[in-house]
Short mmCIF file of C-alpha atoms (C1' of nucleotides) in Angstrom, two decimals:
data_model
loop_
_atom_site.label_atom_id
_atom_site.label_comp_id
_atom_site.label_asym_id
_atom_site.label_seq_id
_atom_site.Cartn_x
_atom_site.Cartn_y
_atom_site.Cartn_z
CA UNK G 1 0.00 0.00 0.00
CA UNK G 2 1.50 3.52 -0.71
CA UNK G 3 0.12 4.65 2.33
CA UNK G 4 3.57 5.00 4.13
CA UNK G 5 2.14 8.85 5.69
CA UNK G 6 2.51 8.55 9.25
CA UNK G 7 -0.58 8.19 11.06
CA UNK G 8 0.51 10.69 13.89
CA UNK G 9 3.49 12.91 14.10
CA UNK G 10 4.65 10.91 17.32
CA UNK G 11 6.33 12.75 20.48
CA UNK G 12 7.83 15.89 19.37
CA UNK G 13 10.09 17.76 21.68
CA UNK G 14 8.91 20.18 24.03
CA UNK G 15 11.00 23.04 26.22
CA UNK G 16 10.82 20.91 29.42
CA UNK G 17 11.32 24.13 31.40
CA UNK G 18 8.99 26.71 30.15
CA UNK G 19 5.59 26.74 31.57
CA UNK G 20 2.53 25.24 28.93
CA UNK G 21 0.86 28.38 27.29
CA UNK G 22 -2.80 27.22 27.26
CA UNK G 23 -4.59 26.11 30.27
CA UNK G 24 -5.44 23.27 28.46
CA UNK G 25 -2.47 21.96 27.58
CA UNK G 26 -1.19 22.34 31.06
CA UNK G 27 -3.92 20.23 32.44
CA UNK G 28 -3.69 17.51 30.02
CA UNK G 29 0.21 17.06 30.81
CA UNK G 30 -0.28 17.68 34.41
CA UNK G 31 -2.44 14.33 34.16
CA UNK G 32 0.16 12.48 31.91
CA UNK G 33 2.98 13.26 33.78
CA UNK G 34 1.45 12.57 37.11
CA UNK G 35 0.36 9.20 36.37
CA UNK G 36 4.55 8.80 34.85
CA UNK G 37 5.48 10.38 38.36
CA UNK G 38 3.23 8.14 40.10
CA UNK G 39 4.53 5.32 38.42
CA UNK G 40 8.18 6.00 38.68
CA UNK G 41 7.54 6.85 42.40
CA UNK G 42 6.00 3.09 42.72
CA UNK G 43 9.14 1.64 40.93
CA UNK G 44 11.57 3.19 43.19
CA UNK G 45 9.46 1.97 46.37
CA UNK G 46 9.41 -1.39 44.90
CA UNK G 47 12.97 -1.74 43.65
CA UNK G 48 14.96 -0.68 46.30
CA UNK G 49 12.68 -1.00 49.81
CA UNK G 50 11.76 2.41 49.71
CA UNK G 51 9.46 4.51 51.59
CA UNK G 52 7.42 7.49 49.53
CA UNK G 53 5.04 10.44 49.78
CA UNK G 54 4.55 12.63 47.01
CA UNK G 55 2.33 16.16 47.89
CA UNK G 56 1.61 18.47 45.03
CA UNK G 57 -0.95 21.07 43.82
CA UNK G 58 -2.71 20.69 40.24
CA UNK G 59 -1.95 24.17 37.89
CA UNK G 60 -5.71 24.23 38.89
CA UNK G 61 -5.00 24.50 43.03
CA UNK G 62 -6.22 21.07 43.76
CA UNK G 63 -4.17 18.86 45.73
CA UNK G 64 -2.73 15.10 44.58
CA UNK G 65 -0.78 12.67 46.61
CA UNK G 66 0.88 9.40 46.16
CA UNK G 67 1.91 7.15 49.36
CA UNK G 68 4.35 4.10 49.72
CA UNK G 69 4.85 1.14 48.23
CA UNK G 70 2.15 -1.15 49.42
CA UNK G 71 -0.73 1.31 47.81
CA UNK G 72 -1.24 -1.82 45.27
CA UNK G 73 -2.05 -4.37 47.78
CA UNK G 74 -4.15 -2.16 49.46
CA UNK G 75 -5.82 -1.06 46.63
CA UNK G 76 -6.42 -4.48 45.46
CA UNK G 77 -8.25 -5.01 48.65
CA UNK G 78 -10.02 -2.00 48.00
CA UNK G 79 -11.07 -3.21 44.35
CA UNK G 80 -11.64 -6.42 46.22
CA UNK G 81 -9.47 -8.13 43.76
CA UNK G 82 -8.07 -11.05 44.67
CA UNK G 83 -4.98 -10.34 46.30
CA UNK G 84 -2.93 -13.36 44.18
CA UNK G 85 -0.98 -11.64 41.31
CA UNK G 86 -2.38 -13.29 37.78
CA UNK G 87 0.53 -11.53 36.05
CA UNK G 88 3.02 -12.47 37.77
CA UNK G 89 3.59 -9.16 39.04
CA UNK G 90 2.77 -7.31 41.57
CA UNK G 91 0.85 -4.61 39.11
CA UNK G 92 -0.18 -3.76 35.72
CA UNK G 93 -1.23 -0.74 33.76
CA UNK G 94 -4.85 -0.86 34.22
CA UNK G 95 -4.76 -1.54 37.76
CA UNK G 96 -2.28 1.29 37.87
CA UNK G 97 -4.62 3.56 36.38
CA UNK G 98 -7.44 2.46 39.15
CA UNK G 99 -4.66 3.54 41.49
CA UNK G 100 -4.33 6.46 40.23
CA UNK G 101 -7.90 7.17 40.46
CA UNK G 102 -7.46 6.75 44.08
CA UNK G 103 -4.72 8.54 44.97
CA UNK G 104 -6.61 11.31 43.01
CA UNK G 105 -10.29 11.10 45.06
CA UNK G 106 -7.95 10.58 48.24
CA UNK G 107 -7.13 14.42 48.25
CA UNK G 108 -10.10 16.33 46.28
CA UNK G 109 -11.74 17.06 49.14
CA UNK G 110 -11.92 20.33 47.83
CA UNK G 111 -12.49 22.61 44.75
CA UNK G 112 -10.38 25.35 42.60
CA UNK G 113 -12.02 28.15 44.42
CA UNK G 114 -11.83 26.77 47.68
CA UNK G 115 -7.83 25.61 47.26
CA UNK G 116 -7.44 29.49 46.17
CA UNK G 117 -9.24 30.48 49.33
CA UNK G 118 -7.48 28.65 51.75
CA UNK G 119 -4.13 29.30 50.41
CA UNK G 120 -4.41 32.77 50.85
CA UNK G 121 -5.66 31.59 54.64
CA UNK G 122 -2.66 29.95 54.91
CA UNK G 123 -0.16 33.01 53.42
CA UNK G 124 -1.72 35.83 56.00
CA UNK G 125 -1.57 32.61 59.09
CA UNK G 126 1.90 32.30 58.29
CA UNK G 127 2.45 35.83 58.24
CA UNK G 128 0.97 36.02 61.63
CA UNK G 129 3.15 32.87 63.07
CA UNK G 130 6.79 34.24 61.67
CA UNK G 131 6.08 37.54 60.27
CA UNK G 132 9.88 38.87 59.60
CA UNK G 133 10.33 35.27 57.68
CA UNK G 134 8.87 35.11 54.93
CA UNK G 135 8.65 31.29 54.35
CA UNK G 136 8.83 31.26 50.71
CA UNK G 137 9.66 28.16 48.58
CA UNK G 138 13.25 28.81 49.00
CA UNK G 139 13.56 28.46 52.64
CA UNK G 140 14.47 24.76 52.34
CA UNK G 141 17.11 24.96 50.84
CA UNK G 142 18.73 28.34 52.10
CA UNK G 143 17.58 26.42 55.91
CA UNK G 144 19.38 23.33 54.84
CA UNK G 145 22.64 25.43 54.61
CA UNK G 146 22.68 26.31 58.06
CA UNK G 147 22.05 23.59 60.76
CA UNK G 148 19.42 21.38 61.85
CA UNK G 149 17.45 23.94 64.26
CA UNK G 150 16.43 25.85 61.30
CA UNK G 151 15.66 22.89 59.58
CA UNK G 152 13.02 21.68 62.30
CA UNK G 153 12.21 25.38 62.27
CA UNK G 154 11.27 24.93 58.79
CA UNK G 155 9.76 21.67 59.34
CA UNK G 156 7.55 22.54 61.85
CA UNK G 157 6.17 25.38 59.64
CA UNK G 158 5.55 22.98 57.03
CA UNK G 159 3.64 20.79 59.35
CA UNK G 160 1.60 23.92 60.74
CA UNK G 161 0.65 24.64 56.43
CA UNK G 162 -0.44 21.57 56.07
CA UNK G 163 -2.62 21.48 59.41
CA UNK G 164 -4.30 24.60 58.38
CA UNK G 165 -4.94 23.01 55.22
CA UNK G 166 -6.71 20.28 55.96
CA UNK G 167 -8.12 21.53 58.83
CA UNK G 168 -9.44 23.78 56.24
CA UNK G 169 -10.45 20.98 54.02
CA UNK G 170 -12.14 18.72 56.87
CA UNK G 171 -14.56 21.33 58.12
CA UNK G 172 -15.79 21.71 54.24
CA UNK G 173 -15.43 17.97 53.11
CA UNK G 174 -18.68 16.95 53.70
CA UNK G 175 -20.55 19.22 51.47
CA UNK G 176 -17.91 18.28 49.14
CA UNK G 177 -17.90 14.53 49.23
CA UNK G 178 -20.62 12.65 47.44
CA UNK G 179 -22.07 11.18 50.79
CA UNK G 180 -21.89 11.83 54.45
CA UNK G 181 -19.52 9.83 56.72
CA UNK G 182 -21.41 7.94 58.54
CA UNK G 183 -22.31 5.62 55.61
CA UNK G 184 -19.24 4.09 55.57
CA UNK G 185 -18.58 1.30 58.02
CA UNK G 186 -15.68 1.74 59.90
CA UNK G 187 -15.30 -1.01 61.92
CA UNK G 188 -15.07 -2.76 58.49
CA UNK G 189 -12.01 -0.53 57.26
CA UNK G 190 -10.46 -0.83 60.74
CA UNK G 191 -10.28 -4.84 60.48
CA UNK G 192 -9.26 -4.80 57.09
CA UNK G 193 -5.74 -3.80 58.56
CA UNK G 194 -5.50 -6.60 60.79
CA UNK G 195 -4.23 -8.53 57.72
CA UNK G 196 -1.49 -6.16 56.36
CA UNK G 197 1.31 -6.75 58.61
CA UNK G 198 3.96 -4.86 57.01
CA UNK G 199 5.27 -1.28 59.21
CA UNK G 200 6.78 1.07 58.05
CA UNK G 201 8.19 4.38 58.30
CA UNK R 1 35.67 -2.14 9.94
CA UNK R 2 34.63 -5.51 11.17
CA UNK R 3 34.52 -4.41 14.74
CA UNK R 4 30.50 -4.40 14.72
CA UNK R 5 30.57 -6.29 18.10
CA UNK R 6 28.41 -3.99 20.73
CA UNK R 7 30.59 -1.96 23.20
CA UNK R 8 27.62 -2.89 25.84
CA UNK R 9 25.00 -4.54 26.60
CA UNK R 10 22.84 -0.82 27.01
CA UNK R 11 19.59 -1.30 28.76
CA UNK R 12 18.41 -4.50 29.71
CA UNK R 13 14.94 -5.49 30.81
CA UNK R 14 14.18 -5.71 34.59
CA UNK R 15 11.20 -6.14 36.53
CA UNK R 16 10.22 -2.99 38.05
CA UNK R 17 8.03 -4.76 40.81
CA UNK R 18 10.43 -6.64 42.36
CA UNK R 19 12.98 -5.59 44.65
CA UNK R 20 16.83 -5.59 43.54
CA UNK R 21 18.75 -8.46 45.29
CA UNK R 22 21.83 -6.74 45.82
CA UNK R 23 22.29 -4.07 48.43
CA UNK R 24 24.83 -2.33 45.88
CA UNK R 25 22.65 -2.55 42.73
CA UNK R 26 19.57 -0.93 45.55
CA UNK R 27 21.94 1.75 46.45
CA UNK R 28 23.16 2.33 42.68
CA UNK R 29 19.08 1.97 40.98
CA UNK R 30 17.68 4.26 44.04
CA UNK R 31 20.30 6.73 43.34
CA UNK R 32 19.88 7.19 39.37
CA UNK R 33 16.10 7.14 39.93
CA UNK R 34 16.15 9.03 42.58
CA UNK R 35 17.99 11.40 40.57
CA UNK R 36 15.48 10.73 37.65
CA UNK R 37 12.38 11.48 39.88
CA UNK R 38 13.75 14.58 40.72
CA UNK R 39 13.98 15.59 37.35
CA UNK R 40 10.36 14.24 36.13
CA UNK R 41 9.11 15.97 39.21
CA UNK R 42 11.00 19.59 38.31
CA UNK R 43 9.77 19.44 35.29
CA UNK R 44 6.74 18.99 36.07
CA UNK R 45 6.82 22.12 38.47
CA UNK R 46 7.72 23.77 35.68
CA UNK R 47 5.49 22.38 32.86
CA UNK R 48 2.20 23.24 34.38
CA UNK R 49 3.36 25.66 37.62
CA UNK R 50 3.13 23.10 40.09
CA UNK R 51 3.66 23.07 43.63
CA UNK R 52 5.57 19.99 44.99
CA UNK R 53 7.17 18.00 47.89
CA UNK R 54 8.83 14.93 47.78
CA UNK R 55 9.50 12.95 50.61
CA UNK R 56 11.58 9.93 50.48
CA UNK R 57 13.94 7.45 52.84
CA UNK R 58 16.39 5.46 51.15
CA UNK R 59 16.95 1.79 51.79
CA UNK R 60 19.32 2.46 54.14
CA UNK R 61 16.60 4.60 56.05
CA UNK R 62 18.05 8.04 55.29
CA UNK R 63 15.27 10.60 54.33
CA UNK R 64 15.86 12.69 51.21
CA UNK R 65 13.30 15.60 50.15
CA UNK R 66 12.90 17.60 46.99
CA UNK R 67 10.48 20.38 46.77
CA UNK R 68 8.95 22.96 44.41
CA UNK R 69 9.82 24.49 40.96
CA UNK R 70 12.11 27.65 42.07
CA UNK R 71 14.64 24.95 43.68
CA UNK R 72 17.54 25.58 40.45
CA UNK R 73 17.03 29.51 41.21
CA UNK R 74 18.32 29.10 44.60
CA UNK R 75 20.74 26.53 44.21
CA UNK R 76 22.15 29.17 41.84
CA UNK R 77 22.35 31.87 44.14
CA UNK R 78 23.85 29.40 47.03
CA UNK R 79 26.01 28.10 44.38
CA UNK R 80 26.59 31.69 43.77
CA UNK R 81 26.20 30.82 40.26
CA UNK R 82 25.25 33.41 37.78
CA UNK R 83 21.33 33.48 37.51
CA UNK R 84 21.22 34.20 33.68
CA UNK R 85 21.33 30.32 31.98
CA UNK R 86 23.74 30.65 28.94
CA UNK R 87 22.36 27.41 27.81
CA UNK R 88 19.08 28.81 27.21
CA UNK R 89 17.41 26.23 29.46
CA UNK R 90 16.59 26.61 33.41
CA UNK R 91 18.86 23.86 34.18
CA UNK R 92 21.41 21.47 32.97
CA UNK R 93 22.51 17.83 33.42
CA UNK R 94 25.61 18.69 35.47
CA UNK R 95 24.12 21.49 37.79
CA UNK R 96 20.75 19.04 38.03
CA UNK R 97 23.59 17.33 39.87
CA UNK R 98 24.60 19.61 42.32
CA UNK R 99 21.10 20.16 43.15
CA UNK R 100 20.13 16.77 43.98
CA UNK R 101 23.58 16.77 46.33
CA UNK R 102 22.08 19.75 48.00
CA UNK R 103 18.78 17.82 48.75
CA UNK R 104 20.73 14.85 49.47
CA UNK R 105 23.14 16.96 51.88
CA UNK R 106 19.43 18.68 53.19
CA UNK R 107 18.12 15.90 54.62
CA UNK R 108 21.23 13.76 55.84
CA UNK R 109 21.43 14.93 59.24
CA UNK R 110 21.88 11.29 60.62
CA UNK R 111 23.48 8.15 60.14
CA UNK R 112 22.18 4.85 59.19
CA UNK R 113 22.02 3.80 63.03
CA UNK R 114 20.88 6.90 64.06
CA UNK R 115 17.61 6.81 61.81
CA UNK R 116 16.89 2.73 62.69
CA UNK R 117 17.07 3.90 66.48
CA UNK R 118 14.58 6.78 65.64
CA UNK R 119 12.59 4.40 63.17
CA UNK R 120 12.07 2.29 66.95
CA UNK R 121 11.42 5.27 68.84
CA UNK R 122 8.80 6.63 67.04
CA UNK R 123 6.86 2.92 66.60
CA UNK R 124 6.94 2.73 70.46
CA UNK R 125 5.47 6.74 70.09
CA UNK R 126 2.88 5.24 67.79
CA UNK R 127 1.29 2.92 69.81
CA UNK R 128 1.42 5.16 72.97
CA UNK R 129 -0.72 7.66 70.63
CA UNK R 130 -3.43 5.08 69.05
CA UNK R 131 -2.38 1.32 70.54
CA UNK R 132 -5.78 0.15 68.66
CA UNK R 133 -4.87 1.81 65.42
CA UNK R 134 -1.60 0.13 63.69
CA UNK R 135 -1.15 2.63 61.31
CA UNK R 136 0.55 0.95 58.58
CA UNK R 137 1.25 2.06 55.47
CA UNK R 138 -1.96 1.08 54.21
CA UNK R 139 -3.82 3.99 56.26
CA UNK R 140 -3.75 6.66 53.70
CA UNK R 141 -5.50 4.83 51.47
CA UNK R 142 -7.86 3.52 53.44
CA UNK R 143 -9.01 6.24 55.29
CA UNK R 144 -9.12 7.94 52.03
CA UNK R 145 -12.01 6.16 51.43
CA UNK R 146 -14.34 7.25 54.54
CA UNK R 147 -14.07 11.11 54.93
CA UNK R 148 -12.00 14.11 55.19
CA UNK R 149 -11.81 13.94 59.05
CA UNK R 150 -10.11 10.67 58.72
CA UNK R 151 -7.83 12.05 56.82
CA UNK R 152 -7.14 14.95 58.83
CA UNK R 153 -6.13 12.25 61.63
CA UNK R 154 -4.11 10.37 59.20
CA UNK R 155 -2.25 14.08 58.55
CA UNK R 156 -2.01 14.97 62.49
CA UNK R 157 -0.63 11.53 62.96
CA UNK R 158 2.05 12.04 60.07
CA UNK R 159 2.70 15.21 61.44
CA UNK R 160 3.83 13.42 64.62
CA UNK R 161 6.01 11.79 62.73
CA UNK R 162 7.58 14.19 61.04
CA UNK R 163 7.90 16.10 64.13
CA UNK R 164 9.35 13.45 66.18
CA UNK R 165 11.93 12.36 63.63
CA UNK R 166 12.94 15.55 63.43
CA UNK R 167 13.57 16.51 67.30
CA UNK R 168 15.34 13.69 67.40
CA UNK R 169 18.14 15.10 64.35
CA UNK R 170 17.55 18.20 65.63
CA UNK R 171 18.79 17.22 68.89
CA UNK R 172 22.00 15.55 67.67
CA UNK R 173 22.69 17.07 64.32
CA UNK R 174 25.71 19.18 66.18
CA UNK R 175 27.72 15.92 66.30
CA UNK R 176 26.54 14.91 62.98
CA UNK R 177 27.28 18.18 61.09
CA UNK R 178 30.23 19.67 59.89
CA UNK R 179 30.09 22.56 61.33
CA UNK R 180 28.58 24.49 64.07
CA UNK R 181 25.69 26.73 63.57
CA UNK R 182 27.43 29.96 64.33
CA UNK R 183 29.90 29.58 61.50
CA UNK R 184 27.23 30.35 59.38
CA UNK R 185 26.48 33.92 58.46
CA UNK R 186 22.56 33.88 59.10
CA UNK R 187 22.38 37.78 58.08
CA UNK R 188 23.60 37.17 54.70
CA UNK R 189 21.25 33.64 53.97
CA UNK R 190 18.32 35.90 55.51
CA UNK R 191 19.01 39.17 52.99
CA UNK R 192 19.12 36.46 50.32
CA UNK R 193 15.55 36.22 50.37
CA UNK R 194 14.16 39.43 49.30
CA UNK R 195 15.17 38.96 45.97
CA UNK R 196 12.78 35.77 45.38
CA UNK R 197 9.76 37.37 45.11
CA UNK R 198 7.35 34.24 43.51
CA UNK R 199 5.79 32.90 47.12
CA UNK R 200 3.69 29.92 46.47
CA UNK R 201 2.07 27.04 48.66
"C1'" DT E 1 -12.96 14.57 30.20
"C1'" DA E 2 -10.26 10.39 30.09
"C1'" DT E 3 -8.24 6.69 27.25
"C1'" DA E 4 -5.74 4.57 23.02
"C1'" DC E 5 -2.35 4.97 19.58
"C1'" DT E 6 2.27 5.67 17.69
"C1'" DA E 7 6.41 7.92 16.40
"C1'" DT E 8 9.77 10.11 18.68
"C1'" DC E 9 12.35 11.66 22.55
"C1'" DC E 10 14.15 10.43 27.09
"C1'" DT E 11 15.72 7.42 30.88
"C1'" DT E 12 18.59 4.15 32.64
"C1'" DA E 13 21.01 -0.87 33.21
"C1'" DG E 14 25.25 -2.42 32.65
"C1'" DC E 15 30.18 -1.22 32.23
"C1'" DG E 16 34.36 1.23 32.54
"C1'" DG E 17 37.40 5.02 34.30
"C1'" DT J 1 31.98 6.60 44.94
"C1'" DC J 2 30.87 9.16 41.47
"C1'" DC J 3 31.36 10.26 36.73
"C1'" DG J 4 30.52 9.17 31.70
"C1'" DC J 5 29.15 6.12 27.88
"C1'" DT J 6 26.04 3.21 25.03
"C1'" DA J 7 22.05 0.91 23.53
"C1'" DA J 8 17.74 -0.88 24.73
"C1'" DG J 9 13.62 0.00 27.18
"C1'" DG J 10 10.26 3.26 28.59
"C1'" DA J 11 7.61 7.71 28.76
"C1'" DT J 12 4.91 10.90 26.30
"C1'" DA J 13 3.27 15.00 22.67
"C1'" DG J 14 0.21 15.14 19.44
"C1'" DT J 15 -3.79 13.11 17.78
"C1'" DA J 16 -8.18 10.77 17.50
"C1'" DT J 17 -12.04 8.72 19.85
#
DNA sequence: TATACTATCCTTAGCGG
DNA sequence: TCCGCTAAGGATAGTAT
């Protein structure tokens, strides 16, 4: 056949540093690479024994996580899949994807307008706590430079963001979630972790 | 010439689900994709203007961190690099490198024994807090799927954490670091930070 | 909006210095 | 231990559905 056209014009190269001009794009390869960070996040946990968070906010304000290694197992309980591996390993791309999905519904507890709302709580609370510093993504690093007081200082700041934020998010989560939480049994989550056994951390 | 023979064997196939054997080859794969995380998740940052923590402990139980997009502007100015990029990109391969030392040098406040003895302390903290609640790793997930004030607890509790591991370097980073505090000119790191301007989170 | 496809670009396993 | 190299494997931009 003398169709030899390509069908697509494959990957093409992109300036991995400058920020996506339309909204659009941005949200589509927030998504894609996400679900590659997720993945490669899972790999390292599984390769080499190790233990994982991941905490970001979408271009949109809403917030994503990914946790540890043994999210499959769990999730596979969850799924109520069987836990036995048909593949012959411990995960495959579709049950990846449902993973995803999780991690994704585990931390939209809120919307874009709401994000926006409480992050400008958090900026004027953290103005209030350490008002001559100014806490801004560099402090890590400039912290880390010093010594390990003003890296628990920075620590502890973190911690008291992300209280405010979900303390934030808790008192408006259940007009947000889908149903109230007293419809979900408990007792039945709390029992499903007799059988884990595996500590970490 | 007739030396077609393959200098190496490149890239071979291995199964990204199961752990490495060797504790070398677990040290060498965490490193490069440790390294390559930290690159998928900067770009990311940058791709879409995305806020972003990573948390990690290495086999050995050492905790690394990465965290948000401005990261290569400050490791410039504590590099005291020049902040105009003559290669036209934000970053390249070889300062990407000095970067991920910084993180690495960040977070290694304690030894190998010094994070196993915390790793007990804080289990024996856990089940002071909540004896009837294990929290494994499985938690996040599952509490995920009951309600926002679940999570919140799962966030306090992780917060706890955190906090604990941290008093604990804090506590006896002296030893550990190179040198004191006061050898550090706090002014000057402080000053530093008026020129950032971008405050996210 | 999320998923499937595919050509192309990018990452990295295995070695060597 | 960390760096670089090479080639094979893997991720993904653009596209269509």
């Amino acid at each position: 056949m003398e169709s030899s056209k390509k069908q697509t014009k494959g990957r093409q190269r992109i300036d991995t540093s400058r920020r996506r001009e339309s909204e659009e794009d941005r949200l589509i390869t927030f998504s894609k690479r996400r679900s590659g960070l997720y993945k490669k996040a899972s790999e390292l946990c599984a390769l080499c024994n190790t233990e994982l968070v991941v905490l970001m906010f979408s271009p949109s304000g809403k917030p994503f996580s990914f946790a540890h290694p043994n999210i499959d197992v769990i999730a596979r309980r969850f799924l109520k899949l069987p836990q036995e591996d048909v593949t012959g390993g411990i995960i495959n791309a579709r049950l990846r994807n449902r993973i995803n999905e999780l991690n994704e519904r585990l931390t939209q507890l809120g919307d874009e307008a709401q994000a926006e709302k409480e992050r400008g709580q958090m900026l004027s609370h953290m103005a209030k706590v350490r008002p001559n510093k100014p806490l801004c993504d560099a402090n890590i690093d400039e912290l880390s430079d010093n010594d390990a007081g003003m890296l628990k200082a920075w620590l502890l700041e973190l911690q008291d963001r992300i209280h405010n934020r979900f303390e934030e998010l808790a008192a408006n989560a259940t007009a947000y979630a889908g149903a109230p939480a007293s419809l979900v049994d408990d007792t039945n989550v709390a029992s499903s972790r007799q059988g884990h056994g595996g500590m970490h951390f």
